[in-house]
PDB file of C-alpha atoms in Angstrom:
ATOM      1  CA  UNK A   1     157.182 146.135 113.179  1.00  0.00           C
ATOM      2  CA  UNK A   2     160.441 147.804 112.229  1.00  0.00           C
ATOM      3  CA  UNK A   3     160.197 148.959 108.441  1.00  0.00           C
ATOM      4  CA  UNK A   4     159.726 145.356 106.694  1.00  0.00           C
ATOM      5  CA  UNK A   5     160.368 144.897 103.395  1.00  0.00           C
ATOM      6  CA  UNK A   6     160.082 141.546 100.831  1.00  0.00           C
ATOM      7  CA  UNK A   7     158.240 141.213  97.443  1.00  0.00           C
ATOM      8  CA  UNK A   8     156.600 137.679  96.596  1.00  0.00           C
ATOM      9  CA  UNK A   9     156.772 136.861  92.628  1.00  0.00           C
ATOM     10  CA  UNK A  10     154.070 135.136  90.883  1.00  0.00           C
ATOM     11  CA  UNK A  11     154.263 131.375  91.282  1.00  0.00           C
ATOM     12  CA  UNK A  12     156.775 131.508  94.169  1.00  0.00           C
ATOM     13  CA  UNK A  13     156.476 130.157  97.206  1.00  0.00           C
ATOM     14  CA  UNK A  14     157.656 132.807 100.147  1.00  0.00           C
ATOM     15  CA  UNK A  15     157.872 132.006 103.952  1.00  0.00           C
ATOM     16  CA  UNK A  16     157.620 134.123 106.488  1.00  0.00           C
ATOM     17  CA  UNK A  17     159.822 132.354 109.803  1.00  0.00           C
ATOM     18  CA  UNK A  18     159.996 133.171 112.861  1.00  0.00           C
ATOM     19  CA  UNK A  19     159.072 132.680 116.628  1.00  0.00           C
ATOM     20  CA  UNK A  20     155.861 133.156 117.788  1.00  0.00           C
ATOM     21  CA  UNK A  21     155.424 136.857 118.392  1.00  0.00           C
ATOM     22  CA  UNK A  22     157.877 138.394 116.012  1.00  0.00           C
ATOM     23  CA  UNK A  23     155.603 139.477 113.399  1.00  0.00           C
ATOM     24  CA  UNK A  24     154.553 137.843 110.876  1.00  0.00           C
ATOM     25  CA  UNK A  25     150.503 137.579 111.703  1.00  0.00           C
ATOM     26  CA  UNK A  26     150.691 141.071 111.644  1.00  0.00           C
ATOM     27  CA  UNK A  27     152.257 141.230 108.012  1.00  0.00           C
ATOM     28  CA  UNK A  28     149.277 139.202 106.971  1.00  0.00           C
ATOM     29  CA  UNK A  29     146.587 141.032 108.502  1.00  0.00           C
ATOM     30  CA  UNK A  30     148.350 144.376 106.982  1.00  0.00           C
ATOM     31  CA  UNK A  31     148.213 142.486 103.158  1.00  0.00           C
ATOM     32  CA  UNK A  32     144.895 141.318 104.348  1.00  0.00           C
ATOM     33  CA  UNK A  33     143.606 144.803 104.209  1.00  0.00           C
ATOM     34  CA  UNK A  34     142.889 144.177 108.301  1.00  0.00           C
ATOM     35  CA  UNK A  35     144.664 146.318 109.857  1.00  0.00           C
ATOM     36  CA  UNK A  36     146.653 149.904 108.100  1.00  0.00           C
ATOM     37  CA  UNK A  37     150.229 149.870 107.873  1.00  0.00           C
ATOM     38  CA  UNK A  38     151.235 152.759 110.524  1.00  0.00           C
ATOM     39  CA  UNK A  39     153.764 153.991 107.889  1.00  0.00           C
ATOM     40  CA  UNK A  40     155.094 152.745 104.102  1.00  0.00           C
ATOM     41  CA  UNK A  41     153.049 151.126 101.879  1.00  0.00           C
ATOM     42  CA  UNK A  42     152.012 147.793 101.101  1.00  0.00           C
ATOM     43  CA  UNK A  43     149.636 146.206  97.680  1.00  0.00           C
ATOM     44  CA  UNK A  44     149.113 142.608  96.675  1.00  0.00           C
ATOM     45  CA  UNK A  45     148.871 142.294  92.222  1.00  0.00           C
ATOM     46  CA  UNK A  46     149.653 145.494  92.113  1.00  0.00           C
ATOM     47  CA  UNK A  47     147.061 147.240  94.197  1.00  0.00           C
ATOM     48  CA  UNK A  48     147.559 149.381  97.189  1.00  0.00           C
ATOM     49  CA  UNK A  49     145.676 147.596 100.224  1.00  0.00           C
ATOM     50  CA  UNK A  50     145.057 151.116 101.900  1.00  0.00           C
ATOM     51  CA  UNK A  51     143.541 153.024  99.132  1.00  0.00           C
ATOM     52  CA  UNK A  52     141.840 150.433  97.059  1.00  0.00           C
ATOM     53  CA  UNK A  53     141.400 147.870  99.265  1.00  0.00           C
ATOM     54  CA  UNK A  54     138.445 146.377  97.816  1.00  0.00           C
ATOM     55  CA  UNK A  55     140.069 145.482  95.004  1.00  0.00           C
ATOM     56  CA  UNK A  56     142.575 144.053  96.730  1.00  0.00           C
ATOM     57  CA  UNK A  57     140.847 141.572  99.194  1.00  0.00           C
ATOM     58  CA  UNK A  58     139.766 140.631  95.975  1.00  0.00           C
ATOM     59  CA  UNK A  59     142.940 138.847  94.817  1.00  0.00           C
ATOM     60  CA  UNK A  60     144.014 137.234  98.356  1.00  0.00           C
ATOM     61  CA  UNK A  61     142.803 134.297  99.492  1.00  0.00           C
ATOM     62  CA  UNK A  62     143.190 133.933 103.255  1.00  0.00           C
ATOM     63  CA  UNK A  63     143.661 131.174 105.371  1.00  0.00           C
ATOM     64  CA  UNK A  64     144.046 131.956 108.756  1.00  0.00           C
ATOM     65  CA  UNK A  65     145.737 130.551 111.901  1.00  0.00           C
ATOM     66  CA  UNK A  66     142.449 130.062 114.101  1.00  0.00           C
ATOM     67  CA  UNK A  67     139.681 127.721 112.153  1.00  0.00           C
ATOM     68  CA  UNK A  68     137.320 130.418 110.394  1.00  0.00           C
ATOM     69  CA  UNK A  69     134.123 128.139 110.130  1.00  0.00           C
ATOM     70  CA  UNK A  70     130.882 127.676 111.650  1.00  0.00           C
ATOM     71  CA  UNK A  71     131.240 124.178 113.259  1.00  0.00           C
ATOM     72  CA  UNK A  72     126.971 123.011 113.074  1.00  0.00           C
ATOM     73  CA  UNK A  73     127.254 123.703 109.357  1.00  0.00           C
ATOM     74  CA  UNK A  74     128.666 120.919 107.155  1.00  0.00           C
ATOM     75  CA  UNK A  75     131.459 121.610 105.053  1.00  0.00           C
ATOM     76  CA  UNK A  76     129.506 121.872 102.096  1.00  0.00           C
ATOM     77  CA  UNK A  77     127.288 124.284 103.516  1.00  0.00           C
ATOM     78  CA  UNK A  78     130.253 126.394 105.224  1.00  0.00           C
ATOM     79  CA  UNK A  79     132.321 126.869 101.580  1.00  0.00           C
ATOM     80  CA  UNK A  80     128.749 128.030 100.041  1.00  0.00           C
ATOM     81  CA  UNK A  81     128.466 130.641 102.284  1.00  0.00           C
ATOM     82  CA  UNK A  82     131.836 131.823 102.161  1.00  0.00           C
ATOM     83  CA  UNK A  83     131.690 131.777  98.213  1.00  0.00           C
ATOM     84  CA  UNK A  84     128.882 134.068  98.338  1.00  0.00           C
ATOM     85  CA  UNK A  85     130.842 136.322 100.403  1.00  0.00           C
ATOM     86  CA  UNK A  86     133.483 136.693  97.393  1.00  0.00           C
ATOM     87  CA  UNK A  87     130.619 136.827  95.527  1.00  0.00           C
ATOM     88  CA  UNK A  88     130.074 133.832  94.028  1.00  0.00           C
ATOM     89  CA  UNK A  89     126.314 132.679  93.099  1.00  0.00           C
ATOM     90  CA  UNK A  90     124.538 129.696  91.897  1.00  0.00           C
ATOM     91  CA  UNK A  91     126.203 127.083  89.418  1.00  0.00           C
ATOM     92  CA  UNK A  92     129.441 128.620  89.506  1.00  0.00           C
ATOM     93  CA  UNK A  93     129.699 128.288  93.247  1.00  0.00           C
ATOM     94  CA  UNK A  94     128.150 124.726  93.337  1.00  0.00           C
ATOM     95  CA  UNK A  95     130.683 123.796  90.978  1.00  0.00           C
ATOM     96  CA  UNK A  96     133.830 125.594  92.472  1.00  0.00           C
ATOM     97  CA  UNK A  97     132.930 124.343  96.074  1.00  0.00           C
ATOM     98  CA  UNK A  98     132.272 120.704  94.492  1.00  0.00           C
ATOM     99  CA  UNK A  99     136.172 121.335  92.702  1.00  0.00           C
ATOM    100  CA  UNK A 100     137.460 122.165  95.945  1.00  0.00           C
ATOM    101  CA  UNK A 101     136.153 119.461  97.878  1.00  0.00           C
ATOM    102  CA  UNK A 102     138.131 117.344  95.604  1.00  0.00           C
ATOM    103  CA  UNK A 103     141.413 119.146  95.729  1.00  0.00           C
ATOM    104  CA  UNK A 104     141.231 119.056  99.477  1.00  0.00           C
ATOM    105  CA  UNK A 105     140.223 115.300  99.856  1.00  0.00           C
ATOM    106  CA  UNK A 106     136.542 115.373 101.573  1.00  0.00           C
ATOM    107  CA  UNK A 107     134.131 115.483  99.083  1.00  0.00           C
ATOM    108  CA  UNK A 108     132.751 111.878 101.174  1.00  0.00           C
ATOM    109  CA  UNK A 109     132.197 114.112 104.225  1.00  0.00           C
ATOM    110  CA  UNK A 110     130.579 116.645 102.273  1.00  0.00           C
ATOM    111  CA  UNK A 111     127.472 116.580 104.263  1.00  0.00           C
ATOM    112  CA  UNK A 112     129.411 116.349 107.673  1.00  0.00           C
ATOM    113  CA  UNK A 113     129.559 118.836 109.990  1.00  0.00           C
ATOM    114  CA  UNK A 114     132.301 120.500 110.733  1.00  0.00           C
ATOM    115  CA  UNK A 115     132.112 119.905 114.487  1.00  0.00           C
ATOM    116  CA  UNK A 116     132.627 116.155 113.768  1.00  0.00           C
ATOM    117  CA  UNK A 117     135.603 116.745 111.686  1.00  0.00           C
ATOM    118  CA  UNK A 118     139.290 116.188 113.144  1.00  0.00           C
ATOM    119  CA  UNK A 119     141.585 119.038 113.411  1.00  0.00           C
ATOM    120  CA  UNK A 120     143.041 118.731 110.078  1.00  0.00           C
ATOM    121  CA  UNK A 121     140.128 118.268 108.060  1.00  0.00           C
ATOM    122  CA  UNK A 122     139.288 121.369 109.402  1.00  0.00           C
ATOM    123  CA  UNK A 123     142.304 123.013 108.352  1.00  0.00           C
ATOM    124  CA  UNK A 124     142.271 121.386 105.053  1.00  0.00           C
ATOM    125  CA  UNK A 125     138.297 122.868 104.304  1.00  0.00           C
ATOM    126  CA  UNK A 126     139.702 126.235 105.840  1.00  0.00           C
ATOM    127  CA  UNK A 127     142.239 125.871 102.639  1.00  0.00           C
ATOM    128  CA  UNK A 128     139.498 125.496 100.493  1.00  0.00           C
ATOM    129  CA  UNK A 129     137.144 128.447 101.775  1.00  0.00           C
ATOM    130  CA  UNK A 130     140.090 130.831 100.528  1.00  0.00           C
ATOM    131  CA  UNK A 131     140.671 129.404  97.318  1.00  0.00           C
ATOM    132  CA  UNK A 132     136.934 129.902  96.321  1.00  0.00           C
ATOM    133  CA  UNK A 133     137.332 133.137  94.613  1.00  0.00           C
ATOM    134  CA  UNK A 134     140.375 131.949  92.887  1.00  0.00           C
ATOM    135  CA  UNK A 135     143.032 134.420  94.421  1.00  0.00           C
ATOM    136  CA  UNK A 136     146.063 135.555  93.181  1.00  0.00           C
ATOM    137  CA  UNK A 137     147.837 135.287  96.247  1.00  0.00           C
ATOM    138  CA  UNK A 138     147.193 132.832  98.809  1.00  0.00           C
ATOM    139  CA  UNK A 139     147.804 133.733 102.938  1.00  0.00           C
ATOM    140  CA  UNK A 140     148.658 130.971 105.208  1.00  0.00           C
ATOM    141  CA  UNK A 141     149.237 131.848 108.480  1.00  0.00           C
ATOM    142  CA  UNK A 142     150.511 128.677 110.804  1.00  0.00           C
ATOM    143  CA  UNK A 143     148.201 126.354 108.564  1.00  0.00           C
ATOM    144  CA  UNK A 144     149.081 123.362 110.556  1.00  0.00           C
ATOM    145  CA  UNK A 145     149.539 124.068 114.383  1.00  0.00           C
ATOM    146  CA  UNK A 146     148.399 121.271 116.629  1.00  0.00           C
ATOM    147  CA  UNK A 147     147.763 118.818 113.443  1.00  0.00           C
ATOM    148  CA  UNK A 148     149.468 115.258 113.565  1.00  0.00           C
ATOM    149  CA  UNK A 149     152.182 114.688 111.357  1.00  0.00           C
ATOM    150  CA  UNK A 150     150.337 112.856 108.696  1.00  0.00           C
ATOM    151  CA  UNK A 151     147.787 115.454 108.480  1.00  0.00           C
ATOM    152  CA  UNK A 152     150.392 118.226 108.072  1.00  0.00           C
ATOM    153  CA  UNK A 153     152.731 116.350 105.634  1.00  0.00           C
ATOM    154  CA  UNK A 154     149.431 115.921 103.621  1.00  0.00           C
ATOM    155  CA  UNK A 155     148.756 119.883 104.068  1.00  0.00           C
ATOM    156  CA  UNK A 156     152.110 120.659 102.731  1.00  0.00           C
ATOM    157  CA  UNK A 157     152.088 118.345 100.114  1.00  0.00           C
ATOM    158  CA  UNK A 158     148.709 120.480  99.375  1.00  0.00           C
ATOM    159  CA  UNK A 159     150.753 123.651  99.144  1.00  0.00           C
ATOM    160  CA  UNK A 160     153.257 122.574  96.926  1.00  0.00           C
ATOM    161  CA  UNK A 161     150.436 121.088  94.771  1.00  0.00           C
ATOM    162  CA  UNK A 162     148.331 124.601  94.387  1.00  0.00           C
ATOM    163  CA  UNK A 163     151.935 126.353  93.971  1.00  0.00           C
ATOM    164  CA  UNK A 164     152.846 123.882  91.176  1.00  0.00           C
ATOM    165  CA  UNK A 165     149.479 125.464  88.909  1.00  0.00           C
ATOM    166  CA  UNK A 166     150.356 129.081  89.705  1.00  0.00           C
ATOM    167  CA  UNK A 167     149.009 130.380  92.779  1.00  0.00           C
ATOM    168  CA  UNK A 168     151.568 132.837  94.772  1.00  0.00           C
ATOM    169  CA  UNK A 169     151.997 131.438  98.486  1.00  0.00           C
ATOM    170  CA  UNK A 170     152.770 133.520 101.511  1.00  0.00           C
ATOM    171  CA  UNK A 171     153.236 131.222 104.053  1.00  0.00           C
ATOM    172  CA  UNK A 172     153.866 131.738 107.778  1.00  0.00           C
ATOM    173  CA  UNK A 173     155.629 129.015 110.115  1.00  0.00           C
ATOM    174  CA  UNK A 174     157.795 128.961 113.373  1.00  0.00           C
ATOM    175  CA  UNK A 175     158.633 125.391 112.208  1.00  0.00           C
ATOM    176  CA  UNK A 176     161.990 125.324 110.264  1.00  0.00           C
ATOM    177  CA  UNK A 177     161.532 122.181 108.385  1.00  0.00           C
ATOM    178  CA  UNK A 178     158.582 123.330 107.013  1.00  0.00           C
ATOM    179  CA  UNK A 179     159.971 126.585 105.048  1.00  0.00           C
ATOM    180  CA  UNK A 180     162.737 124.113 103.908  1.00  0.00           C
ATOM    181  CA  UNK A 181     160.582 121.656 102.254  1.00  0.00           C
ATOM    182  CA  UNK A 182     158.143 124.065 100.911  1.00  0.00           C
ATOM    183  CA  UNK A 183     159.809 127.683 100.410  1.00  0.00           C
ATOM    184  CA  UNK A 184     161.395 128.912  97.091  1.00  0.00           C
ATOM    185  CA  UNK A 185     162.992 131.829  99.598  1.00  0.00           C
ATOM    186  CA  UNK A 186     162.239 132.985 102.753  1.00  0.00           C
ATOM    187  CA  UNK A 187     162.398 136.042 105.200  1.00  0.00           C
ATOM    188  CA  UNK A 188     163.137 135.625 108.377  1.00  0.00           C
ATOM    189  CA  UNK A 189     161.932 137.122 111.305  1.00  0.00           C
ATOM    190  CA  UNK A 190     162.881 138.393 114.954  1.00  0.00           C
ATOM    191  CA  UNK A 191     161.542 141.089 117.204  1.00  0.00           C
ATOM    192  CA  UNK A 192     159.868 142.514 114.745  1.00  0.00           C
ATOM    193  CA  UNK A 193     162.196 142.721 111.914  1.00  0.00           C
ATOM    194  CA  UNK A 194     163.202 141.374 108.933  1.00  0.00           C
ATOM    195  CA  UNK A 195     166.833 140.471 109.534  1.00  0.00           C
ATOM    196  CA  UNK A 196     167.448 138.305 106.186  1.00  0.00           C
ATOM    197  CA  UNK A 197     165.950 137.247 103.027  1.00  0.00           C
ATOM    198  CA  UNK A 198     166.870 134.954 100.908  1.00  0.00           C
ATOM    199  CA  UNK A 199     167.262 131.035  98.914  1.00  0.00           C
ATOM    200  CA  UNK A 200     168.265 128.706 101.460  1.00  0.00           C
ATOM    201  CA  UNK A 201     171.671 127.816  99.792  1.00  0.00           C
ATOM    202  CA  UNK A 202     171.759 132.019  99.438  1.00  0.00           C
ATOM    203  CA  UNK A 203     171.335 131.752 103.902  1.00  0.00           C
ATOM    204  CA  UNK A 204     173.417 129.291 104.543  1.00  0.00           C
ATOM    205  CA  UNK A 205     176.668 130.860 102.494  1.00  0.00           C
ATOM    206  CA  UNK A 206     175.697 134.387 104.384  1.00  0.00           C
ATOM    207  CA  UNK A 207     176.674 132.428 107.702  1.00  0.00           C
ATOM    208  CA  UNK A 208     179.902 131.739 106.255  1.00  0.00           C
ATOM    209  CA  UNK A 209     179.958 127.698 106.787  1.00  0.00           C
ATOM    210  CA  UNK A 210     180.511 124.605 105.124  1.00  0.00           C
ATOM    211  CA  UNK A 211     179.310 122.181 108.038  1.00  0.00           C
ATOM    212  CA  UNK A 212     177.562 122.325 111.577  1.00  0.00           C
ATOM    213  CA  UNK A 213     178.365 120.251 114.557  1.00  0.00           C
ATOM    214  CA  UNK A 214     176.037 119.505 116.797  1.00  0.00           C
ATOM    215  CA  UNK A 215     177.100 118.472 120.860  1.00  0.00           C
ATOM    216  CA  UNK A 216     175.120 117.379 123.312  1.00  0.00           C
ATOM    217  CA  UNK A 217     176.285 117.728 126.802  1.00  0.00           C
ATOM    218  CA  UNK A 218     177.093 117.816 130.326  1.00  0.00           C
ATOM    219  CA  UNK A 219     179.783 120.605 131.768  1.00  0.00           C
ATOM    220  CA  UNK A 220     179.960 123.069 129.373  1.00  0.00           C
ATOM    221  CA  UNK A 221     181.029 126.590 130.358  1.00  0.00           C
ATOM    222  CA  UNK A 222     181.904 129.780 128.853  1.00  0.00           C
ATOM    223  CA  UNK A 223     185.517 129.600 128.471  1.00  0.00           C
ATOM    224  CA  UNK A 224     185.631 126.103 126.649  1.00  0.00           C
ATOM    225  CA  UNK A 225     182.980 128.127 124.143  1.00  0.00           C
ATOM    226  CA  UNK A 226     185.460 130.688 123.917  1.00  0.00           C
ATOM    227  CA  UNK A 227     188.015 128.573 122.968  1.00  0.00           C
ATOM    228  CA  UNK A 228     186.161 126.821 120.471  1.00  0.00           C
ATOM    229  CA  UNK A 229     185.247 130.178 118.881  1.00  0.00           C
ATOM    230  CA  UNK A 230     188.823 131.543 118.447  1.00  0.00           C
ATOM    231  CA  UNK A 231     189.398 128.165 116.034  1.00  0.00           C
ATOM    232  CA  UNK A 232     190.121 129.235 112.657  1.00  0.00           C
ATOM    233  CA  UNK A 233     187.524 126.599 111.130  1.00  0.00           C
ATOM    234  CA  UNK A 234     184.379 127.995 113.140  1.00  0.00           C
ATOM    235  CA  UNK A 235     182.921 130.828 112.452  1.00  0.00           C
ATOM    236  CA  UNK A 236     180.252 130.725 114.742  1.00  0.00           C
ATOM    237  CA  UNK A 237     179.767 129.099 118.546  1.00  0.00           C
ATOM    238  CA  UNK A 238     176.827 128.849 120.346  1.00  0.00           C
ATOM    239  CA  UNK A 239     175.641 127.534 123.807  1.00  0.00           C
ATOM    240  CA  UNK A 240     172.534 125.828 124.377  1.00  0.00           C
ATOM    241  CA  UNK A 241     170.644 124.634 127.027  1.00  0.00           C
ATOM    242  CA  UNK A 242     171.852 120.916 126.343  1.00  0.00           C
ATOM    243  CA  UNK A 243     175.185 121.505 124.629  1.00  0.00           C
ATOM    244  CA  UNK A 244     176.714 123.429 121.997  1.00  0.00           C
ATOM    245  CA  UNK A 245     176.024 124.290 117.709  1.00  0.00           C
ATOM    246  CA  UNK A 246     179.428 125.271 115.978  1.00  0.00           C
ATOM    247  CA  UNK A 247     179.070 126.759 112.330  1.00  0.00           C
ATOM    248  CA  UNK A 248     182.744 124.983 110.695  1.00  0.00           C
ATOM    249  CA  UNK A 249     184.469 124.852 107.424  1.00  0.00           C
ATOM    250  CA  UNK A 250     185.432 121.514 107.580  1.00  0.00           C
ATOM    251  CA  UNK A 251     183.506 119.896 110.158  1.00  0.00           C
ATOM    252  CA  UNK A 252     184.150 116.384 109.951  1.00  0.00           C
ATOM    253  CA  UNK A 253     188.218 117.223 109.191  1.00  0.00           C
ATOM    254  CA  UNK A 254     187.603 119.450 112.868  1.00  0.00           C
ATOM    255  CA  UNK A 255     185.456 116.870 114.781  1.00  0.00           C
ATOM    256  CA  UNK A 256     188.060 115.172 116.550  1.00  0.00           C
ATOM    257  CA  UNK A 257     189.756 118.206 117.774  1.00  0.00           C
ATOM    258  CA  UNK A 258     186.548 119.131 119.045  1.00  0.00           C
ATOM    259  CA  UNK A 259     186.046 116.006 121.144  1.00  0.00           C
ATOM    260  CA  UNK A 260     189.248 115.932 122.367  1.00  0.00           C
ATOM    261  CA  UNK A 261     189.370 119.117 123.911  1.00  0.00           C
ATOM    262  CA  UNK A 262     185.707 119.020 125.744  1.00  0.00           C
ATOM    263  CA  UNK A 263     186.527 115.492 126.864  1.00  0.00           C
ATOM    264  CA  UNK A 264     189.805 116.810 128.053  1.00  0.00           C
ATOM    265  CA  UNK A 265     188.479 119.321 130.062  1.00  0.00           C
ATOM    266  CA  UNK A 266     185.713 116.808 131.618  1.00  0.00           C
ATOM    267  CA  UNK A 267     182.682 117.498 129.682  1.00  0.00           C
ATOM    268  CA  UNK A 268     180.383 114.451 129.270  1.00  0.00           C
ATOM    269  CA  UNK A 269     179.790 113.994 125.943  1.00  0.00           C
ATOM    270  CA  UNK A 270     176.515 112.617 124.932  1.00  0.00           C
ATOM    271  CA  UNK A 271     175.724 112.628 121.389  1.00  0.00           C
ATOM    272  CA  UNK A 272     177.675 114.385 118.358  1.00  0.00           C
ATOM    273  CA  UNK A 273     176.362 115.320 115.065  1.00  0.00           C
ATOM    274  CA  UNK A 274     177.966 116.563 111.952  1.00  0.00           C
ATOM    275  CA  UNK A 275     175.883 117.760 109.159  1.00  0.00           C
ATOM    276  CA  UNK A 276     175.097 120.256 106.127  1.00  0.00           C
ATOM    277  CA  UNK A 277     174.364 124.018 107.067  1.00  0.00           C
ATOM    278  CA  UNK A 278     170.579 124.474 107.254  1.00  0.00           C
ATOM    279  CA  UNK A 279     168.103 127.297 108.193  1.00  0.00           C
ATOM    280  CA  UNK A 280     167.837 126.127 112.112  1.00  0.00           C
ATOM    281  CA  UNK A 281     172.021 127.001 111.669  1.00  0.00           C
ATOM    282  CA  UNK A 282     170.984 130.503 109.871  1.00  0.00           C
ATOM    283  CA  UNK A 283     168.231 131.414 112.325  1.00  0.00           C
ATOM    284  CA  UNK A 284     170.855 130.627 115.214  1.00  0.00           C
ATOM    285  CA  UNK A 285     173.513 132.328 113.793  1.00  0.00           C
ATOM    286  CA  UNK A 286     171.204 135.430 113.412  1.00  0.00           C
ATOM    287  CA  UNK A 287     169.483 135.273 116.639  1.00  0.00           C
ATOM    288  CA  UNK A 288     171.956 133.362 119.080  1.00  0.00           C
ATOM    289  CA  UNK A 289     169.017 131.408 119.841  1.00  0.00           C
ATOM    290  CA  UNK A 290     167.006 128.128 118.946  1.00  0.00           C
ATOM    291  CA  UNK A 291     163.367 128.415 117.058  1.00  0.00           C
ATOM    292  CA  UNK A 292     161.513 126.394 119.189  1.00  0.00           C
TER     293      UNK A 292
END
């Protein structure tokens, strides 16, 4: 980690992108109160997660990447014991793990155990053990790796949902469509560092384009790349593995000139898109590579 810095407001949804490896489950497990921040400081409401830590675990809700339940209890029996961790006892637990069951869609499997449960019921009932102690702040860390696509549309929907009433959202993804449907602004996240922060519209002006075009193909080499760079309209080139991303002013008023000169210099053209700046085009600008 490379001095990282971002505030999350109250009600606000805040994603954390980036590739696997550059960071982010550390920044979690820092706010957690898991693991000290080597230098700076770091606090969650308010409160410093180093010197009062207590207090502060007591105002995150967690929700982490790997399934945190015992799978021969059912689910029922798995959010009881993790609301008496927090704290909770008797009726008020009953009742908040009988609230959550609702919010997340299984009270019917109540009684089921966990081991019988697909992957994203799992994840959905790991959603609910950290929102038992109603939390300020809510961690999710990758909340819907190796879930279907129904499953995690219904997860994100989720999100928005518990954002909508109030709860602050720190949300980790390496999957760029994600922080675009969910994310009020997010930081994103390389080697490490924090290299930009921001709305998405706020991004996508930083990269200085109006339009990206989008080439796949055949017998593309560093010179025609070149070229294409030194065109007033682009302001940024890149080569891929299966064809080229330029950041334009202009694009569709620029495609043909694009098209003529790859096709004129022999390149097999295989598909061509033109389309709005997004956070893939930020993240590629920033990184000179693809999140994958």
């Amino acid at each position: 980690m490379d001095a990282v810095s971002f505030e999350v407001a109250k009600g606000e949804i805040f994603g954390l992108l980036g590739p696997n490896g550059a960071g982010k489950t550390t920044i979690i497990s820092i706010l957690s109160c898991i693991t000290p921040p080597t230098s700076g400081s770091a606090s969650v409401s308010g409160i410093d997660v180093v010197t009062d830590s207590l207090t502060a675990r007591s105002k995150i809700g967690v929700v982490p990447q790997e399934i945190a339940l015992y799978a021969t209890l059912s689910a029922r029996d798995n959010l009881m014991f993790w609301g008496r961790m927090y704290g909770l006892r008797d009726r008020t637990l009953a009742r908040r793990v009988d609230e959550l069951l609702d919010v997340v869609q299984l009270s019917d499997r109540a009684s089921s155990r966990i081991d019988t449960f697909s992957g994203g019921m799992k994840r959905r009932i790991n959603i609910a053990a950290g929102l038992l102690h109603r939390p300020d702040v809510l961690f999710l860390d990758e909340p819907t790796v190796g879930i279907d696509p129904q499953t995690r549309r219904s997860i994100l929907d989720l999100v928005k949902e518990l954002n909508a009433e109030g709860l602050a959202v720190l949300y980790t993804t390496h999957y760029l469509e994600e922080a675009e449907f969910l994310c009020d602004r997010v930081g994103i996240m390389d080697e490490g560092k924090m290299i930009a922060i921001g709305t998405r519209d706020e991004l996508t002006e930083s990269i200085g384009a109006t339009g990206v075009i989008e080439v796949r193909a055949d017998g593309l080499d560093d010179a025609l790349v070149d070229w294409l760079a030194s065109l007033p309209e682009v302001s940024e080139a890149a080569r891929s593995d299966d064809g080229l991303t330029l950041n334009v002013v202009r694009g569709a008023n620029l495609l043909p000139t694009v098209v003529e000169k790859l096709t004129g210099s022999g390149v097999t053209i295989h598909s061509v898109d033109v389309t709005v700046p997004n956070l893939e085009s930020v993240f590629l600008h920033l990184t000179g590579k693809r999140l994958e």
